[in-house]
mmCIF file of C-alpha atoms in Angstrom:
data_model
loop_
_atom_site.group_PDB
_atom_site.id
_atom_site.type_symbol
_atom_site.label_atom_id
_atom_site.label_comp_id
_atom_site.label_asym_id
_atom_site.label_seq_id
_atom_site.Cartn_x
_atom_site.Cartn_y
_atom_site.Cartn_z
ATOM 1 C CA UNK W 1 -30.549 22.417 -2.027
ATOM 2 C CA UNK W 2 -33.352 24.166 -0.069
ATOM 3 C CA UNK W 3 -32.881 28.212 0.776
ATOM 4 C CA UNK W 4 -31.269 27.620 3.702
ATOM 5 C CA UNK W 5 -29.537 24.337 4.777
ATOM 6 C CA UNK W 6 -26.688 22.480 6.746
ATOM 7 C CA UNK W 7 -24.149 20.310 5.088
ATOM 8 C CA UNK W 8 -20.713 18.702 5.621
ATOM 9 C CA UNK W 9 -18.159 19.941 3.130
ATOM 10 C CA UNK W 10 -14.593 18.243 3.427
ATOM 11 C CA UNK W 11 -15.515 17.010 7.443
ATOM 12 C CA UNK W 12 -16.466 21.313 8.054
ATOM 13 C CA UNK W 13 -20.090 22.111 9.039
ATOM 14 C CA UNK W 14 -21.391 24.598 6.454
ATOM 15 C CA UNK W 15 -24.081 26.385 6.363
ATOM 16 C CA UNK W 16 -25.491 27.199 2.823
ATOM 17 C CA UNK W 17 -28.019 29.695 1.692
ATOM 18 C CA UNK W 18 -29.400 28.980 -1.986
ATOM 19 C CA UNK W 19 -26.882 27.118 -4.394
ATOM 20 C CA UNK W 20 -23.972 29.210 -4.081
ATOM 21 C CA UNK W 21 -23.387 31.065 -0.921
ATOM 22 C CA UNK W 22 -21.921 28.626 1.886
ATOM 23 C CA UNK W 23 -20.298 29.625 5.290
ATOM 24 C CA UNK W 24 -18.029 27.342 6.788
ATOM 25 C CA UNK W 25 -16.816 26.910 10.390
ATOM 26 C CA UNK W 26 -13.333 26.344 10.808
ATOM 27 C CA UNK W 27 -10.838 27.116 13.777
ATOM 28 C CA UNK W 28 -10.725 30.764 12.819
ATOM 29 C CA UNK W 29 -14.363 31.171 13.042
ATOM 30 C CA UNK W 30 -14.979 29.227 16.139
ATOM 31 C CA UNK W 31 -15.668 31.085 19.684
ATOM 32 C CA UNK W 32 -12.430 31.204 22.169
ATOM 33 C CA UNK W 33 -12.933 28.513 24.802
ATOM 34 C CA UNK W 34 -14.135 31.153 27.482
ATOM 35 C CA UNK W 35 -17.327 31.779 25.208
ATOM 36 C CA UNK W 36 -18.110 28.436 24.406
ATOM 37 C CA UNK W 37 -21.211 26.958 26.944
ATOM 38 C CA UNK W 38 -20.255 25.133 29.649
ATOM 39 C CA UNK W 39 -20.840 21.601 29.445
ATOM 40 C CA UNK W 40 -19.586 18.426 31.171
ATOM 41 C CA UNK W 41 -16.015 18.404 31.603
ATOM 42 C CA UNK W 42 -14.112 15.094 32.720
ATOM 43 C CA UNK W 43 -10.971 16.451 34.550
ATOM 44 C CA UNK W 44 -9.324 13.370 35.374
ATOM 45 C CA UNK W 45 -8.784 10.479 32.828
ATOM 46 C CA UNK W 46 -9.565 6.933 33.633
ATOM 47 C CA UNK W 47 -6.663 4.896 33.799
ATOM 48 C CA UNK W 48 -4.139 6.544 31.526
ATOM 49 C CA UNK W 49 -2.357 8.348 34.279
ATOM 50 C CA UNK W 50 -1.621 4.761 35.495
ATOM 51 C CA UNK W 51 0.540 3.976 32.003
ATOM 52 C CA UNK W 52 3.316 6.142 30.490
ATOM 53 C CA UNK W 53 2.269 5.704 26.932
ATOM 54 C CA UNK W 54 4.683 8.323 25.518
ATOM 55 C CA UNK W 55 7.622 5.925 24.411
ATOM 56 C CA UNK W 56 5.849 4.711 21.291
ATOM 57 C CA UNK W 57 4.719 7.671 19.986
ATOM 58 C CA UNK W 58 5.804 9.209 16.271
ATOM 59 C CA UNK W 59 5.006 12.472 16.493
ATOM 60 C CA UNK W 60 6.266 14.633 18.968
ATOM 61 C CA UNK W 61 4.504 18.054 19.419
ATOM 62 C CA UNK W 62 5.856 21.002 21.503
ATOM 63 C CA UNK W 63 4.221 24.258 22.754
ATOM 64 C CA UNK W 64 5.863 27.245 21.420
ATOM 65 C CA UNK W 65 5.296 29.399 24.889
ATOM 66 C CA UNK W 66 6.171 32.756 23.425
ATOM 67 C CA UNK W 67 2.872 32.246 21.121
ATOM 68 C CA UNK W 68 0.653 30.339 23.407
ATOM 69 C CA UNK W 69 -2.519 32.612 23.897
ATOM 70 C CA UNK W 70 -3.760 30.639 27.119
ATOM 71 C CA UNK W 71 -7.011 29.641 24.965
ATOM 72 C CA UNK W 72 -6.720 26.195 26.752
ATOM 73 C CA UNK W 73 -8.271 24.185 23.498
ATOM 74 C CA UNK W 74 -5.090 22.160 23.554
ATOM 75 C CA UNK W 75 -5.691 20.994 26.851
ATOM 76 C CA UNK W 76 -9.712 20.360 26.087
ATOM 77 C CA UNK W 77 -8.800 17.919 22.986
ATOM 78 C CA UNK W 78 -6.325 15.987 24.271
ATOM 79 C CA UNK W 79 -7.496 12.325 24.939
ATOM 80 C CA UNK W 80 -4.495 11.308 27.330
ATOM 81 C CA UNK W 81 -4.493 14.478 29.804
ATOM 82 C CA UNK W 82 -0.716 14.709 28.566
ATOM 83 C CA UNK W 83 -1.179 18.800 28.801
ATOM 84 C CA UNK W 84 -1.388 20.590 31.892
ATOM 85 C CA UNK W 85 -1.989 24.495 32.658
ATOM 86 C CA UNK W 86 1.283 26.173 34.546
ATOM 87 C CA UNK W 87 0.217 27.989 37.560
ATOM 88 C CA UNK W 88 2.688 30.525 37.537
ATOM 89 C CA UNK W 89 1.822 32.165 34.102
ATOM 90 C CA UNK W 90 -1.250 30.562 32.838
ATOM 91 C CA UNK W 91 0.313 28.458 30.086
ATOM 92 C CA UNK W 92 0.371 24.845 28.792
ATOM 93 C CA UNK W 93 2.849 22.391 28.689
ATOM 94 C CA UNK W 94 3.111 18.946 27.269
ATOM 95 C CA UNK W 95 4.011 15.859 29.750
ATOM 96 C CA UNK W 96 5.521 13.601 27.230
ATOM 97 C CA UNK W 97 5.620 10.560 29.393
ATOM 98 C CA UNK W 98 2.125 10.426 28.523
ATOM 99 C CA UNK W 99 1.490 12.084 25.032
ATOM 100 C CA UNK W 100 0.801 9.354 22.315
ATOM 101 C CA UNK W 101 1.812 11.952 19.522
ATOM 102 C CA UNK W 102 -1.894 11.866 18.061
ATOM 103 C CA UNK W 103 -1.532 15.658 16.976
ATOM 104 C CA UNK W 104 -5.105 16.940 18.191
ATOM 105 C CA UNK W 105 -3.570 19.645 20.135
ATOM 106 C CA UNK W 106 -1.534 21.265 17.001
ATOM 107 C CA UNK W 107 -4.354 20.576 14.493
ATOM 108 C CA UNK W 108 -6.921 22.729 17.234
ATOM 109 C CA UNK W 109 -4.366 25.456 18.378
ATOM 110 C CA UNK W 110 -6.003 28.672 17.126
ATOM 111 C CA UNK W 111 -2.364 30.497 16.978
ATOM 112 C CA UNK W 112 -0.418 27.309 15.731
ATOM 113 C CA UNK W 113 1.789 27.455 18.682
ATOM 114 C CA UNK W 114 2.204 23.688 18.726
ATOM 115 C CA UNK W 115 4.411 22.524 16.040
ATOM 116 C CA UNK W 116 5.932 18.584 16.250
ATOM 117 C CA UNK W 117 8.716 17.035 15.107
ATOM 118 C CA UNK W 118 8.913 13.231 14.142
ATOM 119 C CA UNK W 119 10.310 11.072 17.291
ATOM 120 C CA UNK W 120 13.747 9.689 16.891
ATOM 121 C CA UNK W 121 14.329 6.329 18.493
#
């Protein structure tokens, strides 16, 4: 490997210097959403709001509001716009009528306040 190089390591972005010094980006080393560079944001989904698709999910995530730090990462990664910010306190909640249980919110939450259970039918 060259003196300073970037490579993928277990699906994480890693910057390596020399043969043994590597720094990998994880959810703990990423900037809070307020510090991210502004880019294009799609505020409304295409057709997902027209169809309630939550009834066929396998996993049901639920936000622990006592631990939520209002970072908005769950809202940003939700592909179905099932997560909305509450006006009264700025915390986020999941509309289970639209949540498909993909668990992107659970994986992205920096404080791990979105546990999930297996959906019972």
